[in-house]
mmCIF file of C-alpha atoms and ligand atoms in Angstrom:
data_model
loop_
_atom_site.group_PDB
_atom_site.id
_atom_site.type_symbol
_atom_site.label_atom_id
_atom_site.label_comp_id
_atom_site.label_asym_id
_atom_site.label_seq_id
_atom_site.Cartn_x
_atom_site.Cartn_y
_atom_site.Cartn_z
ATOM 1 C CA UNK A 5 19.628 125.005 92.278
ATOM 2 C CA UNK A 6 20.898 128.131 90.589
ATOM 3 C CA UNK A 7 21.303 129.123 86.955
ATOM 4 C CA UNK A 8 24.679 130.830 86.374
ATOM 5 C CA UNK A 9 23.185 132.946 83.576
ATOM 6 C CA UNK A 10 20.179 134.143 85.598
ATOM 7 C CA UNK A 11 20.242 137.707 86.834
ATOM 8 C CA UNK A 12 17.915 136.998 89.758
ATOM 9 C CA UNK A 13 20.026 133.967 90.838
ATOM 10 C CA UNK A 14 22.991 136.336 90.937
ATOM 11 C CA UNK A 15 21.036 138.825 93.036
ATOM 12 C CA UNK A 16 19.971 136.029 95.433
ATOM 13 C CA UNK A 17 23.609 134.941 95.756
ATOM 14 C CA UNK A 18 24.642 138.535 96.548
ATOM 15 C CA UNK A 19 26.801 138.745 93.391
ATOM 16 C CA UNK A 20 24.997 141.914 92.321
ATOM 17 C CA UNK A 21 24.634 144.303 95.230
ATOM 18 C CA UNK A 22 21.057 145.514 95.802
ATOM 19 C CA UNK A 23 19.532 147.932 98.193
ATOM 20 C CA UNK A 24 18.720 145.147 100.630
ATOM 21 C CA UNK A 25 15.112 144.624 101.470
ATOM 22 C CA UNK A 26 14.706 141.094 102.811
ATOM 23 C CA UNK A 27 16.153 137.596 102.610
ATOM 24 C CA UNK A 28 15.419 134.345 104.444
ATOM 25 C CA UNK A 29 16.046 130.657 103.839
ATOM 26 C CA UNK A 30 13.497 130.465 100.986
ATOM 27 C CA UNK A 31 12.977 133.875 99.400
ATOM 28 C CA UNK A 32 14.720 137.142 98.616
ATOM 29 C CA UNK A 33 13.063 140.521 98.107
ATOM 30 C CA UNK A 34 14.691 143.523 96.424
ATOM 31 C CA UNK A 35 13.659 146.688 94.634
ATOM 32 C CA UNK A 36 12.738 146.577 90.976
ATOM 33 C CA UNK A 37 15.322 148.407 88.888
ATOM 34 C CA UNK A 38 12.549 150.185 86.917
ATOM 35 C CA UNK A 39 9.886 150.936 89.560
ATOM 36 C CA UNK A 40 6.394 151.715 88.314
ATOM 37 C CA UNK A 41 5.327 153.111 91.702
ATOM 38 C CA UNK A 42 6.974 154.417 94.883
ATOM 39 C CA UNK A 43 7.120 150.868 96.229
ATOM 40 C CA UNK A 44 8.030 148.204 93.689
ATOM 41 C CA UNK A 45 9.583 145.156 95.253
ATOM 42 C CA UNK A 46 10.263 141.771 93.632
ATOM 43 C CA UNK A 47 9.914 138.674 95.817
ATOM 44 C CA UNK A 48 11.762 135.709 94.318
ATOM 45 C CA UNK A 49 12.500 132.114 95.339
ATOM 46 C CA UNK A 50 16.129 131.609 96.341
ATOM 47 C CA UNK A 51 16.082 128.498 94.152
ATOM 48 C CA UNK A 52 15.846 128.954 90.398
ATOM 49 C CA UNK A 53 12.316 128.272 89.194
ATOM 50 C CA UNK A 54 11.598 129.644 85.719
ATOM 51 C CA UNK A 55 7.947 130.442 86.314
ATOM 52 C CA UNK A 56 4.806 129.240 88.049
ATOM 53 C CA UNK A 57 4.877 126.333 85.554
ATOM 54 C CA UNK A 58 7.779 124.881 87.579
ATOM 55 C CA UNK A 59 5.775 124.729 90.835
ATOM 56 C CA UNK A 60 4.998 121.329 92.286
ATOM 57 C CA UNK A 61 3.588 120.162 95.633
ATOM 58 C CA UNK A 62 7.200 120.115 96.841
ATOM 59 C CA UNK A 63 7.132 123.905 96.584
ATOM 60 C CA UNK A 64 4.142 124.502 98.819
ATOM 61 C CA UNK A 65 6.255 125.912 101.656
ATOM 62 C CA UNK A 66 8.092 128.184 99.235
ATOM 63 C CA UNK A 67 4.891 129.356 97.535
ATOM 64 C CA UNK A 68 3.338 130.138 100.922
ATOM 65 C CA UNK A 69 6.458 132.020 102.027
ATOM 66 C CA UNK A 70 6.329 134.212 98.928
ATOM 67 C CA UNK A 71 2.949 135.448 100.149
ATOM 68 C CA UNK A 72 3.547 135.382 103.891
ATOM 69 C CA UNK A 73 6.414 137.869 103.660
ATOM 70 C CA UNK A 74 4.105 140.379 101.939
ATOM 71 C CA UNK A 75 2.562 141.955 105.060
ATOM 72 C CA UNK A 76 5.982 142.371 106.655
ATOM 73 C CA UNK A 77 7.293 144.172 103.554
ATOM 74 C CA UNK A 78 4.097 146.221 103.173
ATOM 75 C CA UNK A 79 4.307 147.328 106.786
ATOM 76 C CA UNK A 80 7.969 148.268 106.348
ATOM 77 C CA UNK A 81 7.083 150.317 103.256
ATOM 78 C CA UNK A 82 4.166 152.012 105.027
ATOM 79 C CA UNK A 83 1.633 150.770 102.469
ATOM 80 C CA UNK A 84 -0.116 148.176 104.568
ATOM 81 C CA UNK A 85 -3.237 150.354 104.957
ATOM 82 C CA UNK A 86 -3.055 152.394 101.736
ATOM 83 C CA UNK A 87 -2.848 149.206 99.700
ATOM 84 C CA UNK A 88 -0.867 147.496 96.997
ATOM 85 C CA UNK A 89 -1.012 145.037 94.142
ATOM 86 C CA UNK A 90 0.595 141.607 93.819
ATOM 87 C CA UNK A 91 1.372 140.579 90.241
ATOM 88 C CA UNK A 92 3.054 137.477 88.928
ATOM 89 C CA UNK A 93 3.658 137.296 85.176
ATOM 90 C CA UNK A 94 4.205 134.007 83.412
ATOM 91 C CA UNK A 95 5.235 133.332 79.826
ATOM 92 C CA UNK A 96 5.148 135.499 76.703
ATOM 93 C CA UNK A 97 1.450 136.432 76.883
ATOM 94 C CA UNK A 98 1.895 137.183 80.598
ATOM 95 C CA UNK A 99 4.726 139.549 79.641
ATOM 96 C CA UNK A 100 7.281 137.733 81.779
ATOM 97 C CA UNK A 101 10.692 139.247 80.980
ATOM 98 C CA UNK A 102 12.960 137.700 83.584
ATOM 99 C CA UNK A 103 12.785 133.918 83.538
ATOM 100 C CA UNK A 104 13.124 133.397 87.299
ATOM 101 C CA UNK A 105 9.747 133.331 88.986
ATOM 102 C CA UNK A 106 8.953 136.550 90.835
ATOM 103 C CA UNK A 107 6.082 138.285 92.578
ATOM 104 C CA UNK A 108 5.764 142.062 92.084
ATOM 105 C CA UNK A 109 4.672 143.983 95.197
ATOM 106 C CA UNK A 110 3.527 147.375 93.891
ATOM 107 C CA UNK A 111 2.203 150.132 96.095
ATOM 108 C CA UNK A 112 1.850 153.845 96.441
ATOM 109 C CA UNK A 113 0.482 156.334 93.968
ATOM 110 C CA UNK A 114 1.435 156.647 90.294
ATOM 111 C CA UNK A 115 0.855 152.950 89.828
ATOM 112 C CA UNK A 116 0.428 151.838 86.215
ATOM 113 C CA UNK A 117 -1.160 148.535 85.384
ATOM 114 C CA UNK A 118 -3.315 147.279 82.518
ATOM 115 C CA UNK A 119 -6.001 145.922 84.868
ATOM 116 C CA UNK A 120 -8.025 148.677 86.484
HETATM 117 P P1 5GP B 213 8.481 140.617 84.498
HETATM 118 O O1 5GP B 213 8.005 141.371 83.311
HETATM 119 O O2 5GP B 213 9.397 139.478 84.131
HETATM 120 O O3 5GP B 213 7.362 140.208 85.382
HETATM 121 O O4 5GP B 213 9.281 141.659 85.355
HETATM 122 C C1 5GP B 213 10.667 141.651 85.475
HETATM 123 C C2 5GP B 213 11.030 142.841 86.329
HETATM 124 O O5 5GP B 213 12.393 142.734 86.680
HETATM 125 C C3 5GP B 213 10.862 144.167 85.582
HETATM 126 O O6 5GP B 213 9.962 144.996 86.303
HETATM 127 C C4 5GP B 213 12.293 144.746 85.575
HETATM 128 O O7 5GP B 213 12.319 146.145 85.769
HETATM 129 C C5 5GP B 213 12.993 144.019 86.685
HETATM 130 N N1 5GP B 213 14.416 143.787 86.494
HETATM 131 C C6 5GP B 213 15.020 143.343 85.355
HETATM 132 N N2 5GP B 213 16.346 143.237 85.531
HETATM 133 C C7 5GP B 213 16.589 143.646 86.810
HETATM 134 C C8 5GP B 213 17.797 143.753 87.564
HETATM 135 O O8 5GP B 213 18.892 143.465 87.110
HETATM 136 N N3 5GP B 213 17.677 144.200 88.842
HETATM 137 C C9 5GP B 213 16.471 144.510 89.389
HETATM 138 N N4 5GP B 213 16.464 144.958 90.654
HETATM 139 N N5 5GP B 213 15.317 144.417 88.700
HETATM 140 C C10 5GP B 213 15.382 143.987 87.421
HETATM 141 ZN ZN1 ZN B 214 17.402 132.214 88.576
#
């Protein structure tokens, strides 16, 4: 299911060209438009889920895929050994701005984050 007003649904559908990073049958990964570090990739479900609150047991394959693509992307970015952070914001207190669930993959120096 897609939401015609959702920016990330449009990116998944290829309606807004991105510097392509990765896409498969379940997830799409692309670069954050305002990177906070040399590597800042967003991994999103191809289907529109607003946030982690929308996850059910039916999404176990999707949820696993969102994580299992991480080492492939990290290797491609050359940050597998140097390290990275995975962040998923949810809701107003979680500072979620785009209401299509997404996992931030953030690596390299100059990283800013409130935790640590
Ligand atoms: P959130 O605060 O919701 O976890 O993060 C949303 C992220 O999406 C932000 O880091 C923001 O820079 C990024 N973003 C917002 N709109 C766009 C867009 O149109 N294209 C891309 N590539 N990233 C976006
Ligand atoms: Zn969406």
